[in-house]
Amino acid sequence: MNNREKDKYLILSATFGEGHKQVANAISEAISNMVADAEPITIDIMEWVHPNLYPISHYIYKKGIKKFPQVYSFLYKKTRVKSSFSVKLNSIFLSGMQTVLKIIQEIKPKVVVSTYPFAAGIISRLKEQGLIDIPAVTIITDYTDHSYWIHSSTDQYVVGSARLRDQLIALGVEADKIKNTGIPVRKRFMDVLPKDLLLEKYMINPNIFTLLIMGGGDGFFGKGLSTFKALESISTPIQLFIVCGKNKKLKTQLESELKDSKHDVRILGYCESIEELMVISDLMISKPGGVTTSEAMAMDLPILIYHSLPGQEEDNAAYLCRSGFALSVKTEEELIAQVENLVHDSAPLSWMKQRMKKYQTKTSSIDALRVIVGAARRGSLLNATSGRTIQKQEEIEVSI
């Protein structure tokens, strides 16, 4: 019987945007299920590093990006390429290095995985200063580059597209440090029930168009009630799922306003079985968050992008539309007209589905895990041959 202590895989994330957390969950789940004698440990780095500031900063982030998107857009574009301004602003977020160092000294992980850009920056800085010597893997949770993701002491980058890989290479990252696996999604997107069983479970008529509307983890969506009321102008009755996320106020309002809708409307809060809704839907309307759109692509679900937030979501939208995975609209009128067209002409939907089948994968978390395990193994070998005093590591077995 093997009684040795489990190898620790440290995952650093943050809840400033639901996607960072979801990718961390996907990797944690993959490690637990597929790596023998391993223990994933996920930490919200912002909560640990700035415990007193965290609740306030998180509130300001959510409210600010919704109420003052132009400010976020300015900062995003101003720091897109490394400059004196971006370095100064980044230094604020690197102030928690001692806390992170203490965490690493206590946990003693084989590898550190960052799904949040400032976490990747702290780990790289600790390595540059010779305070740690642990393999560092960064998973970029959008389809675009930004200076805050790129750090000289990162050992491996996991990216969601071949285009992003090329962008990183153009920015000076060594090609062998970058692996295009797709943005990791959770195992449930591989193990979903057959469509016919789910149609029966949700009492959905397969002959009627089914629309899924996603507002993101915090339920942000366009102009709110007016957008949903406008759906009444669609001439043909449809089946409609509206996922409000954590926005309880919107959910309550919609339940009241749409109770007499001519459509078959299902209004949901935070949904743990979103993969099932994706399987039975014909189209998803959503903001272009990296993880939500990756999940839709894993389910071959065409995307209609509406209300992109400035910054990475605008970049994501451009990539998704250019690749043939999505369509995009800017106004409420365009949104309704596009849905009306797709209800009566499914050819564009079929074309998008084929594009997704050709270029996307359901195994992104497994492929990313291989990169992480490979980095951990190489780190162990380097330490073992460098003369450092470390405990001998057994070979990692990955049951993939």
PDB file of C-alpha atoms in Angstrom, residues 49-328:
ATOM      1  CA  VAL A  49      -3.555  38.590  -0.589  1.00  0.00           C
ATOM      2  CA  HIS A  50      -5.948  41.459   0.147  1.00  0.00           C
ATOM      3  CA  PRO A  51      -8.508  40.042   2.635  1.00  0.00           C
ATOM      4  CA  ASN A  52      -9.685  43.441   3.871  1.00  0.00           C
ATOM      5  CA  LEU A  53      -9.713  45.110   0.465  1.00  0.00           C
ATOM      6  CA  TYR A  54     -11.168  42.122  -1.391  1.00  0.00           C
ATOM      7  CA  PRO A  55     -14.922  42.620  -0.672  1.00  0.00           C
ATOM      8  CA  ILE A  56     -14.754  46.305  -1.589  1.00  0.00           C
ATOM      9  CA  SER A  57     -12.625  45.807  -4.694  1.00  0.00           C
ATOM     10  CA  HIS A  58     -14.828  42.951  -5.882  1.00  0.00           C
ATOM     11  CA  TYR A  59     -17.931  45.116  -5.499  1.00  0.00           C
ATOM     12  CA  ILE A  60     -16.276  48.032  -7.312  1.00  0.00           C
ATOM     13  CA  TYR A  61     -15.156  45.714 -10.118  1.00  0.00           C
ATOM     14  CA  LYS A  62     -18.677  44.365 -10.723  1.00  0.00           C
ATOM     15  CA  LYS A  63     -20.372  47.736 -10.482  1.00  0.00           C
ATOM     16  CA  GLY A  64     -17.656  49.596 -12.344  1.00  0.00           C
ATOM     17  CA  ILE A  65     -17.539  47.302 -15.352  1.00  0.00           C
ATOM     18  CA  LYS A  66     -21.315  47.528 -15.642  1.00  0.00           C
ATOM     19  CA  LYS A  67     -21.808  51.246 -14.936  1.00  0.00           C
ATOM     20  CA  PHE A  68     -18.555  52.685 -16.325  1.00  0.00           C
ATOM     21  CA  PRO A  69     -17.375  50.292 -19.070  1.00  0.00           C
ATOM     22  CA  GLN A  70     -15.499  53.114 -20.817  1.00  0.00           C
ATOM     23  CA  VAL A  71     -13.121  53.384 -17.848  1.00  0.00           C
ATOM     24  CA  TYR A  72     -12.390  49.655 -17.975  1.00  0.00           C
ATOM     25  CA  SER A  73     -11.923  49.916 -21.753  1.00  0.00           C
ATOM     26  CA  PHE A  74      -9.399  52.737 -21.334  1.00  0.00           C
ATOM     27  CA  LEU A  75      -7.354  50.812 -18.755  1.00  0.00           C
ATOM     28  CA  TYR A  76      -7.490  47.596 -20.781  1.00  0.00           C
ATOM     29  CA  LYS A  77      -6.251  49.259 -23.960  1.00  0.00           C
ATOM     30  CA  LYS A  78      -3.683  51.363 -22.104  1.00  0.00           C
ATOM     31  CA  THR A  79      -2.120  48.229 -20.609  1.00  0.00           C
ATOM     32  CA  ARG A  80      -2.600  45.912 -23.604  1.00  0.00           C
ATOM     33  CA  VAL A  81       1.063  46.314 -24.557  1.00  0.00           C
ATOM     34  CA  LYS A  82       3.721  46.528 -21.866  1.00  0.00           C
ATOM     35  CA  SER A  83       4.591  50.126 -21.047  1.00  0.00           C
ATOM     36  CA  SER A  84       5.687  52.252 -18.110  1.00  0.00           C
ATOM     37  CA  PHE A  85       2.004  52.806 -17.282  1.00  0.00           C
ATOM     38  CA  SER A  86       1.137  49.101 -17.372  1.00  0.00           C
ATOM     39  CA  VAL A  87       4.158  48.269 -15.203  1.00  0.00           C
ATOM     40  CA  LYS A  88       3.186  50.879 -12.601  1.00  0.00           C
ATOM     41  CA  LEU A  89      -0.428  49.701 -12.477  1.00  0.00           C
ATOM     42  CA  ASN A  90       0.658  46.062 -12.324  1.00  0.00           C
ATOM     43  CA  SER A  91       2.908  46.790  -9.339  1.00  0.00           C
ATOM     44  CA  ILE A  92      -0.217  47.407  -7.245  1.00  0.00           C
ATOM     45  CA  PHE A  93      -1.359  43.837  -7.839  1.00  0.00           C
ATOM     46  CA  LEU A  94       2.097  42.393  -7.160  1.00  0.00           C
ATOM     47  CA  SER A  95       2.090  43.758  -3.625  1.00  0.00           C
ATOM     48  CA  GLY A  96       1.048  40.406  -2.156  1.00  0.00           C
ATOM     49  CA  MET A  97       4.196  38.493  -3.040  1.00  0.00           C
ATOM     50  CA  GLN A  98       5.108  37.685   0.566  1.00  0.00           C
ATOM     51  CA  THR A  99       1.664  36.209   1.226  1.00  0.00           C
ATOM     52  CA  VAL A 100       1.870  34.026  -1.876  1.00  0.00           C
ATOM     53  CA  LEU A 101       5.412  32.962  -0.977  1.00  0.00           C
ATOM     54  CA  LYS A 102       4.214  31.891   2.465  1.00  0.00           C
ATOM     55  CA  ILE A 103       1.372  29.863   0.905  1.00  0.00           C
ATOM     56  CA  ILE A 104       3.807  28.113  -1.417  1.00  0.00           C
ATOM     57  CA  GLN A 105       6.233  27.359   1.414  1.00  0.00           C
ATOM     58  CA  GLU A 106       3.406  25.779   3.419  1.00  0.00           C
ATOM     59  CA  ILE A 107       1.853  23.763   0.582  1.00  0.00           C
ATOM     60  CA  LYS A 108       5.076  22.796  -1.259  1.00  0.00           C
ATOM     61  CA  PRO A 109       3.341  22.192  -4.611  1.00  0.00           C
ATOM     62  CA  LYS A 110       4.871  20.321  -7.521  1.00  0.00           C
ATOM     63  CA  VAL A 111       3.482  22.905  -9.928  1.00  0.00           C
ATOM     64  CA  VAL A 112       1.596  26.211  -9.788  1.00  0.00           C
ATOM     65  CA  VAL A 113      -1.227  26.819 -12.251  1.00  0.00           C
ATOM     66  CA  SER A 114      -2.506  30.382 -12.703  1.00  0.00           C
ATOM     67  CA  THR A 115      -5.889  31.119 -14.271  1.00  0.00           C
ATOM     68  CA  TYR A 116      -5.736  34.801 -13.299  1.00  0.00           C
ATOM     69  CA  PRO A 117      -3.189  37.169 -14.883  1.00  0.00           C
ATOM     70  CA  PHE A 118      -1.986  38.859 -11.701  1.00  0.00           C
ATOM     71  CA  ALA A 119      -1.409  35.475 -10.089  1.00  0.00           C
ATOM     72  CA  ALA A 120       0.806  34.550 -13.028  1.00  0.00           C
ATOM     73  CA  GLY A 121       2.688  37.808 -12.529  1.00  0.00           C
ATOM     74  CA  ILE A 122       3.339  37.176  -8.839  1.00  0.00           C
ATOM     75  CA  ILE A 123       4.593  33.638  -9.471  1.00  0.00           C
ATOM     76  CA  SER A 124       6.901  34.822 -12.228  1.00  0.00           C
ATOM     77  CA  ARG A 125       8.305  37.578 -10.028  1.00  0.00           C
ATOM     78  CA  LEU A 126       8.968  35.114  -7.182  1.00  0.00           C
ATOM     79  CA  LYS A 127      10.855  32.884  -9.611  1.00  0.00           C
ATOM     80  CA  GLU A 128      12.846  35.809 -11.025  1.00  0.00           C
ATOM     81  CA  GLN A 129      13.976  36.764  -7.521  1.00  0.00           C
ATOM     82  CA  GLY A 130      15.072  33.199  -6.795  1.00  0.00           C
ATOM     83  CA  LEU A 131      12.534  32.756  -3.979  1.00  0.00           C
ATOM     84  CA  ILE A 132      10.869  29.712  -5.559  1.00  0.00           C
ATOM     85  CA  ASP A 133      11.855  27.168  -8.186  1.00  0.00           C
ATOM     86  CA  ILE A 134       8.567  25.547  -9.123  1.00  0.00           C
ATOM     87  CA  PRO A 135       7.131  24.952 -12.618  1.00  0.00           C
ATOM     88  CA  ALA A 136       4.616  27.688 -13.504  1.00  0.00           C
ATOM     89  CA  VAL A 137       1.748  27.096 -15.929  1.00  0.00           C
ATOM     90  CA  THR A 138      -0.546  29.916 -17.054  1.00  0.00           C
ATOM     91  CA  ILE A 139      -3.965  29.215 -18.571  1.00  0.00           C
ATOM     92  CA  ILE A 140      -5.263  32.203 -20.533  1.00  0.00           C
ATOM     93  CA  THR A 141      -9.032  32.268 -20.078  1.00  0.00           C
ATOM     94  CA  ASP A 142      -9.893  34.395 -23.126  1.00  0.00           C
ATOM     95  CA  TYR A 143      -9.087  34.242 -26.834  1.00  0.00           C
ATOM     96  CA  THR A 144      -6.823  37.278 -26.807  1.00  0.00           C
ATOM     97  CA  ASP A 145      -3.441  38.413 -25.560  1.00  0.00           C
ATOM     98  CA  HIS A 146      -2.656  41.057 -22.944  1.00  0.00           C
ATOM     99  CA  SER A 147       0.608  42.114 -21.332  1.00  0.00           C
ATOM    100  CA  TYR A 148      -0.592  41.046 -17.869  1.00  0.00           C
ATOM    101  CA  TRP A 149      -0.740  37.402 -18.961  1.00  0.00           C
ATOM    102  CA  ILE A 150       2.832  37.324 -20.309  1.00  0.00           C
ATOM    103  CA  HIS A 151       5.753  36.884 -17.898  1.00  0.00           C
ATOM    104  CA  SER A 152       9.334  35.850 -18.491  1.00  0.00           C
ATOM    105  CA  SER A 153       9.481  33.037 -15.911  1.00  0.00           C
ATOM    106  CA  THR A 154       6.305  31.250 -16.995  1.00  0.00           C
ATOM    107  CA  ASP A 155       7.216  27.724 -18.086  1.00  0.00           C
ATOM    108  CA  GLN A 156       4.082  26.835 -20.067  1.00  0.00           C
ATOM    109  CA  TYR A 157       1.113  28.692 -21.496  1.00  0.00           C
ATOM    110  CA  VAL A 158      -2.197  26.978 -22.232  1.00  0.00           C
ATOM    111  CA  VAL A 159      -4.252  28.870 -24.819  1.00  0.00           C
ATOM    112  CA  GLY A 160      -7.657  28.496 -26.439  1.00  0.00           C
ATOM    113  CA  SER A 161      -6.832  28.950 -30.115  1.00  0.00           C
ATOM    114  CA  ALA A 162      -4.090  28.630 -32.713  1.00  0.00           C
ATOM    115  CA  ARG A 163      -4.476  32.347 -33.404  1.00  0.00           C
ATOM    116  CA  LEU A 164      -3.678  33.249 -29.787  1.00  0.00           C
ATOM    117  CA  ARG A 165      -0.669  30.945 -29.899  1.00  0.00           C
ATOM    118  CA  ASP A 166       0.604  32.856 -32.938  1.00  0.00           C
ATOM    119  CA  GLN A 167      -0.020  36.168 -31.168  1.00  0.00           C
ATOM    120  CA  LEU A 168       2.077  35.102 -28.185  1.00  0.00           C
ATOM    121  CA  ILE A 169       4.890  33.967 -30.459  1.00  0.00           C
ATOM    122  CA  ALA A 170       4.787  37.358 -32.201  1.00  0.00           C
ATOM    123  CA  LEU A 171       5.146  38.967 -28.766  1.00  0.00           C
ATOM    124  CA  GLY A 172       8.321  37.002 -28.091  1.00  0.00           C
ATOM    125  CA  VAL A 173       7.090  33.928 -26.206  1.00  0.00           C
ATOM    126  CA  GLU A 174       8.984  30.785 -27.227  1.00  0.00           C
ATOM    127  CA  ALA A 175       6.828  28.492 -29.358  1.00  0.00           C
ATOM    128  CA  ASP A 176       7.591  25.372 -27.319  1.00  0.00           C
ATOM    129  CA  LYS A 177       6.180  27.092 -24.222  1.00  0.00           C
ATOM    130  CA  ILE A 178       2.699  27.431 -25.734  1.00  0.00           C
ATOM    131  CA  LYS A 179       0.120  24.658 -26.097  1.00  0.00           C
ATOM    132  CA  ASN A 180      -3.227  25.181 -27.827  1.00  0.00           C
ATOM    133  CA  THR A 181      -5.658  22.886 -26.003  1.00  0.00           C
ATOM    134  CA  GLY A 182      -8.769  25.041 -26.071  1.00  0.00           C
ATOM    135  CA  ILE A 183      -9.973  26.819 -22.926  1.00  0.00           C
ATOM    136  CA  PRO A 184     -10.545  24.040 -20.350  1.00  0.00           C
ATOM    137  CA  VAL A 185     -14.161  23.101 -19.627  1.00  0.00           C
ATOM    138  CA  ARG A 186     -15.469  20.768 -16.949  1.00  0.00           C
ATOM    139  CA  LYS A 187     -15.892  17.007 -17.389  1.00  0.00           C
ATOM    140  CA  ARG A 188     -19.693  17.307 -17.476  1.00  0.00           C
ATOM    141  CA  PHE A 189     -19.371  18.707 -21.004  1.00  0.00           C
ATOM    142  CA  MET A 190     -17.899  15.360 -22.082  1.00  0.00           C
ATOM    143  CA  ASP A 191     -20.384  13.159 -20.215  1.00  0.00           C
ATOM    144  CA  VAL A 192     -23.678  14.875 -21.020  1.00  0.00           C
ATOM    145  CA  LEU A 193     -26.803  12.742 -21.545  1.00  0.00           C
ATOM    146  CA  PRO A 194     -28.090  12.075 -25.095  1.00  0.00           C
ATOM    147  CA  LYS A 195     -30.211  14.838 -26.582  1.00  0.00           C
ATOM    148  CA  ASP A 196     -33.395  12.747 -26.831  1.00  0.00           C
ATOM    149  CA  LEU A 197     -33.319  12.014 -23.089  1.00  0.00           C
ATOM    150  CA  LEU A 198     -32.749  15.679 -22.269  1.00  0.00           C
ATOM    151  CA  LEU A 199     -35.586  16.797 -24.531  1.00  0.00           C
ATOM    152  CA  GLU A 200     -37.837  14.518 -22.537  1.00  0.00           C
ATOM    153  CA  LYS A 201     -36.384  15.661 -19.198  1.00  0.00           C
ATOM    154  CA  TYR A 202     -37.046  19.336 -19.927  1.00  0.00           C
ATOM    155  CA  MET A 203     -40.278  18.685 -21.856  1.00  0.00           C
ATOM    156  CA  ILE A 204     -38.956  20.384 -24.993  1.00  0.00           C
ATOM    157  CA  ASN A 205     -40.578  19.981 -28.412  1.00  0.00           C
ATOM    158  CA  PRO A 206     -37.776  19.213 -30.902  1.00  0.00           C
ATOM    159  CA  ASN A 207     -39.823  20.770 -33.717  1.00  0.00           C
ATOM    160  CA  ILE A 208     -39.933  24.199 -32.064  1.00  0.00           C
ATOM    161  CA  PHE A 209     -36.956  26.556 -32.054  1.00  0.00           C
ATOM    162  CA  THR A 210     -35.202  26.659 -28.644  1.00  0.00           C
ATOM    163  CA  LEU A 211     -33.246  29.728 -27.588  1.00  0.00           C
ATOM    164  CA  LEU A 212     -30.865  29.888 -24.615  1.00  0.00           C
ATOM    165  CA  ILE A 213     -30.006  33.324 -23.187  1.00  0.00           C
ATOM    166  CA  MET A 214     -26.975  33.590 -20.901  1.00  0.00           C
ATOM    167  CA  GLY A 215     -26.120  36.690 -18.913  1.00  0.00           C
ATOM    168  CA  GLY A 216     -22.851  35.519 -17.439  1.00  0.00           C
ATOM    169  CA  GLY A 217     -22.246  34.371 -13.857  1.00  0.00           C
ATOM    170  CA  ASP A 218     -23.465  37.691 -12.486  1.00  0.00           C
ATOM    171  CA  GLY A 219     -26.441  37.940 -14.822  1.00  0.00           C
ATOM    172  CA  PHE A 220     -25.309  40.983 -16.818  1.00  0.00           C
ATOM    173  CA  PHE A 221     -27.333  41.310 -19.987  1.00  0.00           C
ATOM    174  CA  GLY A 222     -27.846  44.216 -22.342  1.00  0.00           C
ATOM    175  CA  LYS A 223     -30.496  46.715 -21.374  1.00  0.00           C
ATOM    176  CA  GLY A 224     -32.194  44.345 -18.954  1.00  0.00           C
ATOM    177  CA  LEU A 225     -35.968  44.081 -19.128  1.00  0.00           C
ATOM    178  CA  SER A 226     -36.431  45.940 -22.397  1.00  0.00           C
ATOM    179  CA  THR A 227     -34.415  43.356 -24.305  1.00  0.00           C
ATOM    180  CA  PHE A 228     -36.501  40.478 -23.027  1.00  0.00           C
ATOM    181  CA  LYS A 229     -39.765  42.307 -23.675  1.00  0.00           C
ATOM    182  CA  ALA A 230     -38.618  42.862 -27.254  1.00  0.00           C
ATOM    183  CA  LEU A 231     -38.508  39.087 -27.773  1.00  0.00           C
ATOM    184  CA  GLU A 232     -42.310  39.193 -27.880  1.00  0.00           C
ATOM    185  CA  SER A 233     -42.033  40.719 -31.348  1.00  0.00           C
ATOM    186  CA  ILE A 234     -40.626  37.465 -32.761  1.00  0.00           C
ATOM    187  CA  SER A 235     -43.471  36.295 -34.970  1.00  0.00           C
ATOM    188  CA  THR A 236     -43.218  32.550 -34.290  1.00  0.00           C
ATOM    189  CA  PRO A 237     -43.608  31.194 -30.738  1.00  0.00           C
ATOM    190  CA  ILE A 238     -40.356  29.665 -29.515  1.00  0.00           C
ATOM    191  CA  GLN A 239     -39.030  27.812 -26.461  1.00  0.00           C
ATOM    192  CA  LEU A 240     -36.882  30.083 -24.352  1.00  0.00           C
ATOM    193  CA  PHE A 241     -34.444  29.484 -21.482  1.00  0.00           C
ATOM    194  CA  ILE A 242     -33.206  32.608 -19.686  1.00  0.00           C
ATOM    195  CA  VAL A 243     -30.325  32.067 -17.244  1.00  0.00           C
ATOM    196  CA  CYS A 244     -29.994  35.062 -14.915  1.00  0.00           C
ATOM    197  CA  GLY A 245     -26.999  33.817 -12.967  1.00  0.00           C
ATOM    198  CA  LYS A 246     -26.728  35.446  -9.546  1.00  0.00           C
ATOM    199  CA  ASN A 247     -28.917  38.383 -10.552  1.00  0.00           C
ATOM    200  CA  LYS A 248     -31.935  37.583  -8.367  1.00  0.00           C
ATOM    201  CA  LYS A 249     -33.514  40.963  -9.042  1.00  0.00           C
ATOM    202  CA  LEU A 250     -33.586  40.365 -12.795  1.00  0.00           C
ATOM    203  CA  LYS A 251     -34.986  36.863 -12.308  1.00  0.00           C
ATOM    204  CA  THR A 252     -37.854  38.184 -10.168  1.00  0.00           C
ATOM    205  CA  GLN A 253     -38.609  40.959 -12.637  1.00  0.00           C
ATOM    206  CA  LEU A 254     -38.625  38.600 -15.610  1.00  0.00           C
ATOM    207  CA  GLU A 255     -40.919  36.139 -13.863  1.00  0.00           C
ATOM    208  CA  SER A 256     -43.414  38.974 -13.468  1.00  0.00           C
ATOM    209  CA  GLU A 257     -42.998  40.638 -16.856  1.00  0.00           C
ATOM    210  CA  LEU A 258     -42.959  37.479 -18.994  1.00  0.00           C
ATOM    211  CA  LYS A 259     -45.642  35.452 -17.216  1.00  0.00           C
ATOM    212  CA  ASP A 260     -48.060  36.047 -20.117  1.00  0.00           C
ATOM    213  CA  SER A 261     -45.500  35.610 -22.902  1.00  0.00           C
ATOM    214  CA  LYS A 262     -46.572  33.881 -26.097  1.00  0.00           C
ATOM    215  CA  HIS A 263     -43.292  31.956 -25.900  1.00  0.00           C
ATOM    216  CA  ASP A 264     -42.638  28.937 -23.681  1.00  0.00           C
ATOM    217  CA  VAL A 265     -40.360  30.737 -21.202  1.00  0.00           C
ATOM    218  CA  ARG A 266     -38.224  29.078 -18.512  1.00  0.00           C
ATOM    219  CA  ILE A 267     -36.435  31.533 -16.206  1.00  0.00           C
ATOM    220  CA  LEU A 268     -33.517  30.176 -14.186  1.00  0.00           C
ATOM    221  CA  GLY A 269     -31.024  31.541 -11.668  1.00  0.00           C
ATOM    222  CA  TYR A 270     -27.513  30.143 -11.339  1.00  0.00           C
ATOM    223  CA  CYS A 271     -27.552  26.872 -13.295  1.00  0.00           C
ATOM    224  CA  GLU A 272     -25.237  23.945 -12.535  1.00  0.00           C
ATOM    225  CA  SER A 273     -26.483  21.862 -15.480  1.00  0.00           C
ATOM    226  CA  ILE A 274     -25.919  24.404 -18.219  1.00  0.00           C
ATOM    227  CA  GLU A 275     -24.448  21.733 -20.477  1.00  0.00           C
ATOM    228  CA  GLU A 276     -27.866  20.061 -20.663  1.00  0.00           C
ATOM    229  CA  LEU A 277     -29.548  23.281 -21.755  1.00  0.00           C
ATOM    230  CA  MET A 278     -26.844  23.770 -24.374  1.00  0.00           C
ATOM    231  CA  VAL A 279     -27.489  20.330 -25.847  1.00  0.00           C
ATOM    232  CA  ILE A 280     -31.215  20.945 -26.370  1.00  0.00           C
ATOM    233  CA  SER A 281     -30.921  24.547 -27.601  1.00  0.00           C
ATOM    234  CA  ASP A 282     -30.630  25.698 -31.216  1.00  0.00           C
ATOM    235  CA  LEU A 283     -28.939  29.013 -30.452  1.00  0.00           C
ATOM    236  CA  MET A 284     -27.336  30.777 -27.493  1.00  0.00           C
ATOM    237  CA  ILE A 285     -27.401  34.534 -26.966  1.00  0.00           C
ATOM    238  CA  SER A 286     -24.558  35.574 -24.680  1.00  0.00           C
ATOM    239  CA  LYS A 287     -21.793  37.966 -23.860  1.00  0.00           C
ATOM    240  CA  PRO A 288     -18.557  36.572 -25.363  1.00  0.00           C
ATOM    241  CA  GLY A 289     -16.878  35.410 -22.174  1.00  0.00           C
ATOM    242  CA  GLY A 290     -14.081  32.960 -22.929  1.00  0.00           C
ATOM    243  CA  VAL A 291     -15.407  30.094 -20.811  1.00  0.00           C
ATOM    244  CA  THR A 292     -19.121  30.357 -21.633  1.00  0.00           C
ATOM    245  CA  THR A 293     -18.401  30.425 -25.352  1.00  0.00           C
ATOM    246  CA  SER A 294     -15.927  27.529 -25.005  1.00  0.00           C
ATOM    247  CA  GLU A 295     -18.619  25.488 -23.278  1.00  0.00           C
ATOM    248  CA  ALA A 296     -21.075  26.300 -26.063  1.00  0.00           C
ATOM    249  CA  MET A 297     -18.544  25.266 -28.687  1.00  0.00           C
ATOM    250  CA  ALA A 298     -17.931  21.972 -26.880  1.00  0.00           C
ATOM    251  CA  MET A 299     -21.679  21.363 -27.258  1.00  0.00           C
ATOM    252  CA  ASP A 300     -21.692  22.515 -30.935  1.00  0.00           C
ATOM    253  CA  LEU A 301     -24.099  25.300 -30.011  1.00  0.00           C
ATOM    254  CA  PRO A 302     -24.120  28.363 -32.336  1.00  0.00           C
ATOM    255  CA  ILE A 303     -23.635  31.695 -30.590  1.00  0.00           C
ATOM    256  CA  LEU A 304     -25.240  35.087 -31.125  1.00  0.00           C
ATOM    257  CA  ILE A 305     -23.115  37.701 -29.370  1.00  0.00           C
ATOM    258  CA  TYR A 306     -24.815  40.692 -27.811  1.00  0.00           C
ATOM    259  CA  HIS A 307     -23.618  43.364 -25.407  1.00  0.00           C
ATOM    260  CA  SER A 308     -19.883  42.660 -25.402  1.00  0.00           C
ATOM    261  CA  LEU A 309     -18.126  44.330 -22.521  1.00  0.00           C
ATOM    262  CA  PRO A 310     -15.094  46.397 -23.553  1.00  0.00           C
ATOM    263  CA  GLY A 311     -11.679  44.818 -23.501  1.00  0.00           C
ATOM    264  CA  GLN A 312     -11.205  41.078 -23.762  1.00  0.00           C
ATOM    265  CA  GLU A 313     -14.869  40.392 -24.585  1.00  0.00           C
ATOM    266  CA  GLU A 314     -14.642  42.607 -27.669  1.00  0.00           C
ATOM    267  CA  ASP A 315     -11.523  40.695 -28.700  1.00  0.00           C
ATOM    268  CA  ASN A 316     -13.257  37.377 -28.031  1.00  0.00           C
ATOM    269  CA  ALA A 317     -16.226  38.446 -30.159  1.00  0.00           C
ATOM    270  CA  ALA A 318     -13.956  39.368 -33.065  1.00  0.00           C
ATOM    271  CA  TYR A 319     -12.218  35.970 -32.889  1.00  0.00           C
ATOM    272  CA  LEU A 320     -15.453  33.968 -32.613  1.00  0.00           C
ATOM    273  CA  CYS A 321     -17.129  35.738 -35.533  1.00  0.00           C
ATOM    274  CA  ARG A 322     -14.021  35.593 -37.718  1.00  0.00           C
ATOM    275  CA  SER A 323     -13.730  31.844 -37.043  1.00  0.00           C
ATOM    276  CA  GLY A 324     -17.359  31.173 -37.978  1.00  0.00           C
ATOM    277  CA  PHE A 325     -18.455  30.114 -34.490  1.00  0.00           C
ATOM    278  CA  ALA A 326     -20.721  33.081 -33.841  1.00  0.00           C
ATOM    279  CA  LEU A 327     -22.699  36.000 -35.190  1.00  0.00           C
ATOM    280  CA  SER A 328     -22.714  39.415 -33.552  1.00  0.00           C
TER     281      SER A 328
END
